[in-house]
Amino acid sequence: MSNEIEIGTGKRGRRAYSFDDVAIVPSRRTRDPRDVSLNWQIDAFQFTIPVIAAPMDSVMSPQTAIALGKHGGLGVLDLEGLWTRYEDPTALLAEIAAMGSDDATARLQEIYSEPIKDELITARLQEIRAAGVTVAGALSPQRTQEHYETVLKAGVDLFVIRGTTVSAEHVSTASEPLNLKKFIYDLDVPVIVGGASTYQAGLHLMRTGAAGVLVGFGGGAAHTTRTSLGIHAPLATAVADVAAARRDYLDESGGRYVHVIADGGLGNSGDMVKAFACGADAIMVGAALARASEAPGAGYHWGSEAHHPELPRGERVHVGTVGTLQELLFGPGGRADGTTNVMGALRRSMATTGYSDLKEFQRVDVVVSPYQAR
Amino acid sequence: MSNEIEIGTGKRGRRAYSFDDVAIVPSRRTRDPRDVSLNWQIDAFQFTIPVIAAPMDSVMSPQTAIALGKHGGLGVLDLEGLWTRYEDPTALLAEIAAMGSDDATARLQEIYSEPIKDELITARLQEIRAAGVTVAGALSPQRTQEHYETVLKAGVDLFVIRGTTVSAEHVSTASEPLNLKKFIYDLDVPVIVGGASTYQAGLHLMRTGAAGVLVGFGGGAAHTTRTSLGIHAPLATAVADVAAARRDYLDESGGRYVHVIADGGLGNSGDMVKAFACGADAIMVGAALARASEAPGAGYHWGSEAHHPELPRGERVHVGTVGTLQELLFGPGGRADGTTNVMGALRRSMATTGYSDLKEFQRVDVVVSPYQAR
Amino acid sequence: MSNEIEIGTGKRGRRAYSFDDVAIVPSRRTRDPRDVSLNWQIDAFQFTIPVIAAPMDSVMSPQTAIALGKHGGLGVLDLEGLWTRYEDPTALLAEIAAMGSDDATARLQEIYSEPIKDELITARLQEIRAAGVTVAGALSPQRTQEHYETVLKAGVDLFVIRGTTVSAEHVSTASEPLNLKKFIYDLDVPVIVGGASTYQAGLHLMRTGAAGVLVGFGGGAAHTTRTSLGIHAPLATAVADVAAARRDYLDESGGRYVHVIADGGLGNSGDMVKAFACGADAIMVGAALARASEAPGAGYHWGSEAHHPELPRGERVHVGTVGTLQELLFGPGGRADGTTNVMGALRRSMATTGYSDLKEFQRVDVVVSPYQAR
Amino acid sequence: MSNEIEIGTGKRGRRAYSFDDVAIVPSRRTRDPRDVSLNWQIDAFQFTIPVIAAPMDSVMSPQTAIALGKHGGLGVLDLEGLWTRYEDPTALLAEIAAMGSDDATARLQEIYSEPIKDELITARLQEIRAAGVTVAGALSPQRTQEHYETVLKAGVDLFVIRGTTVSAEHVSTASEPLNLKKFIYDLDVPVIVGGASTYQAGLHLMRTGAAGVLVGFGGGAAHTTRTSLGIHAPLATAVADVAAARRDYLDESGGRYVHVIADGGLGNSGDMVKAFACGADAIMVGAALARASEAPGAGYHWGSEAHHPELPRGERVHVGTVGTLQELLFGPGGRADGTTNVMGALRRSMATTGYSDLKEFQRVDVVVSPYQAR
């Protein structure tokens, strides 16, 4: 049935679904998990797992970006984070993990008021490149014009422009906004851009020439974005919508396949699996990797919204440490809660429903069945 | 799809939605927050923020009414509250904040049994006028005939008639009820009246000549009104319905634009944003301002239902103190829970969805996605 | 829209609603509460409030049946309860209120194994009659044939046959079941019978000649009936369905109006109000009266399911004591939770929505809006 | 109405229902519980209760399999469990019940790494046969080829092939998968196989020649399967779907009636009753029998997913001990929570809705009414 609902006379809205609202159902075929491929490729870059680490200081340092690359995924360094503001942020990371909840927001605001330094951008990217893995860095749309030349000169394979909401048409009378279409056209490297959360927003970002579109709000701030701004885009619907835009744009562009990357709210392996089931090509993961013993956050996780100078909309949250990056991705796992061996879970879910590659798995049957706390 | 539901054979009802059930979704355009206007005008009175303080003793004293006016909003003094019953209610306010929960209702009933004094109505309104801000006072429908002449003589810019449910047609055999239409016609000042919670109730109040209609039940009593009276009008639906009445009445009246003011249940900035998204022109805010360090309630909040002599239907609730009025409205805020910088949140939400003024923002896309506690 | 849902291929079911799922909405008219009548009449018996006490030992003793009658309602004594098993059950009631939770079910089973004595049935009913109030006693369908002659000889004005589910067609090969139609035809007194929870069940009970039909499961056991038997009939739907049967039977019978009495799950005044809004003529109330200081249960409440010898399906629950019977029914009330002044709440809800008598109030507008715990 | 929902543009899914979402409603007829039959027959084997114990070490030992058989049900021994890995697993069972939660998964993995011994399979099955009850043993699809000849030689009446998801078409390039159709055709004994959770999966399993199909995921791991794999098949919908496949296959096969056996998530008697109401012929019960004082788990319950070497997806859960097997099945019960006298509850639910045998009871009316925690 149609999912448009009359909220009141004169206001209608679509019913939208979160990953908690949906589940995958097995059907008549099953498959050997060893026959399942998790390979993913974007532009010329190939990965053995479809996992992109979120550019957040609690998740990615140059070291963890390298480690993830060696595990077959893609690490993305936040080029506006601690590693480009401070020569050695180690003590600050330790302080953030140790501080009390009451002062956390104020202290984060203070720590992040330190200016970004171009020479540190260069140094960090070169460190990653030296390790032989795919190099990717992220800027916000606000800072892209200021720093992108430094980034390109330092050398990146993939360039990520990530904000809570990024549109193809940003209007401002006070400053000259980033013209995404022209910017991406002029660049030599493929760009991943977002978040977008609707068909229209996704389609317009695809038309800028982006190689991938992030779907979601990013930064683990979804919850307080709803409380604070009233904004919420349930991800199952958002991913399915942008995936539909991908198909339509493929036709419109005469064959350009833009990758749909679910970003945010993927707290356990079940959520990750559902992202692919709803149409994602890859996933950008934050909290789930912040739980690694190697993670810079040392069991804590925060996004850039948490230290916004005027309107903080996220919080430093305790996610705990549950295993090594190896254990989180590939096991073995001593926990049954979807936090360890997340790639094994994806592989098994695909096998249980009879699929052998991620692209086909986008067609798997799902049901709507809201999660009920009891 | 239609939202009429068969409850049982022989009884149908509409599906109605609360703000918790809906959320705003960004689309393909974003905007610079500095280009967003929060201006609001009703009759000849202009405001830089669309915020009306609820006429409740926990929120408004003559001093806080003046303070809110200087911040660009509209303070409304409850002319049946402590400030018109007692020469100096300061000690009583302190007592209310200090008393235990068990005796709260009984003691409130006692405190509010003191008669209202016309000379205090005059004095309080003159104090506000002397400060140079827009002057507004509120009476219940039951007391309007007894005190309105005093109010008019003292001088108000806007007159508010507010009850849990106010209709254009009140029937009584025991007393002569207030004839709203005649009363408003005879008055020199614009009248804001409510609460209404349906299209019909709103339309009929508009036909009385009111300048604005309050949508909701007011008084922070929504929860216990449902438990006690079985009455509940989910606000997203109610605001959208009365906004539709505004549009129809605009045509019917040949161009009279009656303001729709969401009143009640706007606990955080996300709820406020959604009120505009559903069609409100302005918001009347209680608990959210009772959290100011200047608020007379000192961290507590109560409405007139809480001390109803026979049928108390609300409670004195602890809302805490989270910052100055300045911080609550405009930040900076050290909290990410939608209680500080609420105007900044509204501005940012409008920018994120690409809107520059409040009237246009009434058309923003929303989705239905019930809030899930986990 | 239709409320039939496909649960799976080959199994369909209606969507059914509880009182928590619905709420009353005010409309364009309001009314003076003093003009509202709560009068109710069944057969020749007139009441000033539409309240029947549930025949349960925690609620009704001969003394409280008399007290409720003097307050204008109808007390019904359980003729299979402690008062007809024991000469003086006072000490046992005290023991039940004092015993620990672990042994409660077993001890209740033991206490209720004492045989029922016809001479006590006679004595208890005569005590009520002597007080000058309407006399009513209840038996279960299983015991009706054994004791009804005693009951009739002792003299009752209204006879209640109440079980968790009572049907017009009870099938048994082991015993001769009660032929309700013949039984009611032969009796001189009007009979109230139930529980029924669907249109069909209600219609068939009406055809037996009953003066009133109880809708619900009775006995406060609704919750564990769902857990234990998988049976649940959400009351908003059940009352609306049986009210539709009342209307159809009125036509079919050429004018016999059978009263629909909501029974069970009416924990607060809001629920009671909704029962009338869904079509009830009167309400049978258990827990809400067990909270009276005069109640025999002394703050505890239990139904006959709680001491079923083989399959206990309810529990002795602590409901507390919140005021006198006078305060519970008519206030004044110091609580805002729908437990005191329940008749004042009904009166005010009717006034707020513009109705002056209970029959008209069955047409009040309702919305579907599930209660959300936050 | 149709239950297909648009999750987003380009992705649709059916609305699926769990047992918590549905409830049984009585109608116009009731019946004497003594006239209700709980008999169930599959192939040549007759049972007086439709209860199959889940092949799990916390539920079934040779002794409890015998005990259940003597009570009229069917015990199934897990032939990959402790009893076929260890000569005497008593001490290990005690250790599992005593160990702390933190190490439980790791220790279970270790204990279950001991190889399965064919001579123990033979000995255990012979012990059950010697007691004169129906003999049944279960293998996973992965181990069936390795051990089935031993099982057949030892002698079983019914053979169970049970995994979280078993399909008629398992694809593997690395190993030769079990050809269910050929395997079942070649066997002399009737086979029960599953889990299946959709119409298609059920129909294809029926076409393999199975005598019964298990519906569900088994092993009490449903919850973590959703969290870990994103897979969830709400059982009310799954049972109704596979029951529809049974009816269609009955026609397609010219009269072969394949039994539909609900497996998993039947925690209380209400859930069990609903399984039949949705179309089940019998139920496979785990946790509900693990609560017996005779159960090997001594108050704990776990499935084979809990000790999966790489991807544990279930946990050892504490279910407590609430009575003897006799009390759990037939009472008397001192508890009102659906854990004792579960067959009495089924019998009473059938009587209350007027049914006398299980096959007819599949047609009972149900409503959709999600369980609301308050």
PDB file of C-alpha atoms in Angstrom, chain C residues 117-250:
ATOM      1  CA  LYS C 117     -23.709 -22.212  52.015  1.00  0.00           C
ATOM      2  CA  ASP C 118     -27.208 -21.373  50.837  1.00  0.00           C
ATOM      3  CA  GLU C 119     -28.215 -19.959  54.212  1.00  0.00           C
ATOM      4  CA  LEU C 120     -25.400 -17.415  53.944  1.00  0.00           C
ATOM      5  CA  ILE C 121     -26.562 -16.411  50.451  1.00  0.00           C
ATOM      6  CA  THR C 122     -29.974 -15.701  51.953  1.00  0.00           C
ATOM      7  CA  ALA C 123     -28.587 -13.799  54.920  1.00  0.00           C
ATOM      8  CA  ARG C 124     -26.262 -11.560  52.889  1.00  0.00           C
ATOM      9  CA  LEU C 125     -28.916 -10.554  50.373  1.00  0.00           C
ATOM     10  CA  GLN C 126     -31.419  -9.823  53.111  1.00  0.00           C
ATOM     11  CA  GLU C 127     -28.869  -7.601  54.837  1.00  0.00           C
ATOM     12  CA  ILE C 128     -28.507  -5.554  51.651  1.00  0.00           C
ATOM     13  CA  ARG C 129     -32.246  -5.372  51.065  1.00  0.00           C
ATOM     14  CA  ALA C 130     -32.815  -4.182  54.625  1.00  0.00           C
ATOM     15  CA  ALA C 131     -30.667  -1.146  53.849  1.00  0.00           C
ATOM     16  CA  GLY C 132     -33.109   0.014  51.183  1.00  0.00           C
ATOM     17  CA  VAL C 133     -30.832  -0.110  48.149  1.00  0.00           C
ATOM     18  CA  THR C 134     -31.149  -2.065  44.908  1.00  0.00           C
ATOM     19  CA  VAL C 135     -30.153  -5.681  45.584  1.00  0.00           C
ATOM     20  CA  ALA C 136     -27.963  -7.580  43.134  1.00  0.00           C
ATOM     21  CA  GLY C 137     -25.994 -10.795  43.404  1.00  0.00           C
ATOM     22  CA  ALA C 138     -23.743 -12.648  40.991  1.00  0.00           C
ATOM     23  CA  LEU C 139     -23.124 -16.301  40.236  1.00  0.00           C
ATOM     24  CA  SER C 140     -20.889 -17.942  37.668  1.00  0.00           C
ATOM     25  CA  PRO C 141     -22.575 -19.925  34.887  1.00  0.00           C
ATOM     26  CA  GLN C 142     -21.206 -23.116  36.469  1.00  0.00           C
ATOM     27  CA  ARG C 143     -22.986 -22.493  39.791  1.00  0.00           C
ATOM     28  CA  THR C 144     -26.147 -20.799  38.596  1.00  0.00           C
ATOM     29  CA  GLN C 145     -28.338 -23.907  38.467  1.00  0.00           C
ATOM     30  CA  GLU C 146     -27.189 -25.018  41.909  1.00  0.00           C
ATOM     31  CA  HIS C 147     -27.939 -21.767  43.722  1.00  0.00           C
ATOM     32  CA  TYR C 148     -30.344 -19.604  41.765  1.00  0.00           C
ATOM     33  CA  GLU C 149     -33.465 -20.752  43.564  1.00  0.00           C
ATOM     34  CA  THR C 150     -31.929 -19.737  46.858  1.00  0.00           C
ATOM     35  CA  VAL C 151     -31.057 -16.385  45.355  1.00  0.00           C
ATOM     36  CA  LEU C 152     -34.536 -15.770  44.012  1.00  0.00           C
ATOM     37  CA  LYS C 153     -36.152 -16.821  47.281  1.00  0.00           C
ATOM     38  CA  ALA C 154     -33.891 -14.468  49.201  1.00  0.00           C
ATOM     39  CA  GLY C 155     -34.942 -11.749  46.778  1.00  0.00           C
ATOM     40  CA  VAL C 156     -32.776  -9.864  44.295  1.00  0.00           C
ATOM     41  CA  ASP C 157     -33.692  -6.943  42.055  1.00  0.00           C
ATOM     42  CA  LEU C 158     -31.047  -7.787  39.459  1.00  0.00           C
ATOM     43  CA  PHE C 159     -29.357 -11.093  38.838  1.00  0.00           C
ATOM     44  CA  VAL C 160     -25.832 -11.177  37.413  1.00  0.00           C
ATOM     45  CA  ILE C 161     -24.309 -14.195  35.647  1.00  0.00           C
ATOM     46  CA  ARG C 162     -20.640 -13.444  35.212  1.00  0.00           C
ATOM     47  CA  GLY C 163     -17.712 -15.501  33.971  1.00  0.00           C
ATOM     48  CA  THR C 164     -14.536 -14.749  32.042  1.00  0.00           C
ATOM     49  CA  THR C 165     -16.335 -15.813  28.871  1.00  0.00           C
ATOM     50  CA  VAL C 166     -20.036 -16.598  28.858  1.00  0.00           C
ATOM     51  CA  SER C 167     -21.701 -17.712  25.652  1.00  0.00           C
ATOM     52  CA  ALA C 168     -25.276 -18.269  24.702  1.00  0.00           C
ATOM     53  CA  GLU C 169     -24.304 -21.745  23.507  1.00  0.00           C
ATOM     54  CA  HIS C 170     -22.233 -23.770  25.941  1.00  0.00           C
ATOM     55  CA  VAL C 171     -21.560 -27.298  24.747  1.00  0.00           C
ATOM     56  CA  SER C 172     -20.833 -30.170  27.082  1.00  0.00           C
ATOM     57  CA  THR C 173     -21.140 -33.945  26.885  1.00  0.00           C
ATOM     58  CA  ALA C 174     -20.299 -34.441  30.552  1.00  0.00           C
ATOM     59  CA  SER C 175     -22.947 -32.269  32.168  1.00  0.00           C
ATOM     60  CA  GLU C 176     -26.172 -30.539  31.240  1.00  0.00           C
ATOM     61  CA  PRO C 177     -25.137 -26.958  30.587  1.00  0.00           C
ATOM     62  CA  LEU C 178     -27.180 -23.938  31.632  1.00  0.00           C
ATOM     63  CA  ASN C 179     -29.694 -23.078  28.914  1.00  0.00           C
ATOM     64  CA  LEU C 180     -29.417 -19.326  29.253  1.00  0.00           C
ATOM     65  CA  LYS C 181     -32.366 -18.488  27.054  1.00  0.00           C
ATOM     66  CA  LYS C 182     -34.795 -20.746  28.902  1.00  0.00           C
ATOM     67  CA  PHE C 183     -33.318 -19.785  32.258  1.00  0.00           C
ATOM     68  CA  ILE C 184     -33.690 -16.058  31.701  1.00  0.00           C
ATOM     69  CA  TYR C 185     -37.172 -16.484  30.252  1.00  0.00           C
ATOM     70  CA  ASP C 186     -38.290 -18.355  33.355  1.00  0.00           C
ATOM     71  CA  LEU C 187     -36.868 -15.853  35.818  1.00  0.00           C
ATOM     72  CA  ASP C 188     -38.857 -12.990  37.237  1.00  0.00           C
ATOM     73  CA  VAL C 189     -35.893 -10.636  37.621  1.00  0.00           C
ATOM     74  CA  PRO C 190     -33.812  -8.910  34.972  1.00  0.00           C
ATOM     75  CA  VAL C 191     -30.480 -10.589  34.243  1.00  0.00           C
ATOM     76  CA  ILE C 192     -27.119  -9.057  33.398  1.00  0.00           C
ATOM     77  CA  VAL C 193     -24.831 -11.582  31.736  1.00  0.00           C
ATOM     78  CA  GLY C 194     -21.287 -11.719  30.384  1.00  0.00           C
ATOM     79  CA  GLY C 195     -18.463 -11.444  29.577  1.00  0.00           C
ATOM     80  CA  ALA C 196     -18.796 -11.214  25.871  1.00  0.00           C
ATOM     81  CA  SER C 197     -16.188  -9.620  23.684  1.00  0.00           C
ATOM     82  CA  THR C 198     -17.415  -9.714  20.104  1.00  0.00           C
ATOM     83  CA  TYR C 199     -20.423  -8.610  18.089  1.00  0.00           C
ATOM     84  CA  GLN C 200     -21.592 -12.198  17.631  1.00  0.00           C
ATOM     85  CA  ALA C 201     -21.158 -13.184  21.262  1.00  0.00           C
ATOM     86  CA  GLY C 202     -22.949 -10.010  22.373  1.00  0.00           C
ATOM     87  CA  LEU C 203     -25.818 -10.424  19.937  1.00  0.00           C
ATOM     88  CA  HIS C 204     -26.416 -14.024  20.997  1.00  0.00           C
ATOM     89  CA  LEU C 205     -26.469 -13.062  24.670  1.00  0.00           C
ATOM     90  CA  MET C 206     -28.970 -10.317  23.862  1.00  0.00           C
ATOM     91  CA  ARG C 207     -31.178 -12.909  22.228  1.00  0.00           C
ATOM     92  CA  THR C 208     -31.308 -14.871  25.494  1.00  0.00           C
ATOM     93  CA  GLY C 209     -33.431 -12.080  26.920  1.00  0.00           C
ATOM     94  CA  ALA C 210     -30.732 -10.497  29.099  1.00  0.00           C
ATOM     95  CA  ALA C 211     -31.341  -6.940  30.262  1.00  0.00           C
ATOM     96  CA  GLY C 212     -27.629  -6.150  30.083  1.00  0.00           C
ATOM     97  CA  VAL C 213     -24.472  -7.656  28.625  1.00  0.00           C
ATOM     98  CA  LEU C 214     -21.074  -7.409  30.299  1.00  0.00           C
ATOM     99  CA  VAL C 215     -18.276  -6.709  27.814  1.00  0.00           C
ATOM    100  CA  GLY C 216     -14.836  -7.923  28.807  1.00  0.00           C
ATOM    101  CA  PHE C 217     -13.270 -10.728  30.786  1.00  0.00           C
ATOM    102  CA  GLY C 218     -13.885  -9.512  34.313  1.00  0.00           C
ATOM    103  CA  GLY C 219     -11.868 -10.255  37.370  1.00  0.00           C
ATOM    104  CA  GLY C 220      -8.872  -8.052  36.667  1.00  0.00           C
ATOM    105  CA  ALA C 221      -7.239 -11.031  35.022  1.00  0.00           C
ATOM    106  CA  ALA C 222      -6.975  -9.619  31.550  1.00  0.00           C
ATOM    107  CA  HIS C 223      -3.205  -9.518  31.517  1.00  0.00           C
ATOM    108  CA  THR C 224      -2.536 -13.062  32.617  1.00  0.00           C
ATOM    109  CA  THR C 225      -5.360 -14.364  30.443  1.00  0.00           C
ATOM    110  CA  ARG C 226      -3.338 -13.132  27.486  1.00  0.00           C
ATOM    111  CA  THR C 227      -0.120 -14.690  28.814  1.00  0.00           C
ATOM    112  CA  SER C 228      -1.730 -17.902  29.906  1.00  0.00           C
ATOM    113  CA  LEU C 229      -4.521 -18.592  27.394  1.00  0.00           C
ATOM    114  CA  GLY C 230      -3.439 -16.377  24.496  1.00  0.00           C
ATOM    115  CA  ILE C 231      -6.889 -14.776  24.701  1.00  0.00           C
ATOM    116  CA  HIS C 232      -7.306 -11.013  24.654  1.00  0.00           C
ATOM    117  CA  ALA C 233     -10.135  -8.788  23.475  1.00  0.00           C
ATOM    118  CA  PRO C 234      -9.015  -5.161  23.465  1.00  0.00           C
ATOM    119  CA  LEU C 235     -11.898  -3.327  25.092  1.00  0.00           C
ATOM    120  CA  ALA C 236     -12.356  -0.270  22.888  1.00  0.00           C
ATOM    121  CA  THR C 237     -13.077  -2.574  19.969  1.00  0.00           C
ATOM    122  CA  ALA C 238     -15.097  -5.035  22.051  1.00  0.00           C
ATOM    123  CA  VAL C 239     -17.368  -2.320  23.495  1.00  0.00           C
ATOM    124  CA  ALA C 240     -17.892  -0.730  20.079  1.00  0.00           C
ATOM    125  CA  ASP C 241     -18.710  -4.133  18.578  1.00  0.00           C
ATOM    126  CA  VAL C 242     -21.237  -5.105  21.235  1.00  0.00           C
ATOM    127  CA  ALA C 243     -22.750  -1.593  21.051  1.00  0.00           C
ATOM    128  CA  ALA C 244     -23.280  -2.233  17.335  1.00  0.00           C
ATOM    129  CA  ALA C 245     -24.960  -5.529  18.247  1.00  0.00           C
ATOM    130  CA  ARG C 246     -27.229  -3.567  20.644  1.00  0.00           C
ATOM    131  CA  ARG C 247     -28.352  -1.317  17.796  1.00  0.00           C
ATOM    132  CA  ASP C 248     -28.964  -4.245  15.438  1.00  0.00           C
ATOM    133  CA  TYR C 249     -30.762  -6.231  18.124  1.00  0.00           C
ATOM    134  CA  LEU C 250     -32.943  -3.208  18.891  1.00  0.00           C
TER     135      LEU C 250
END
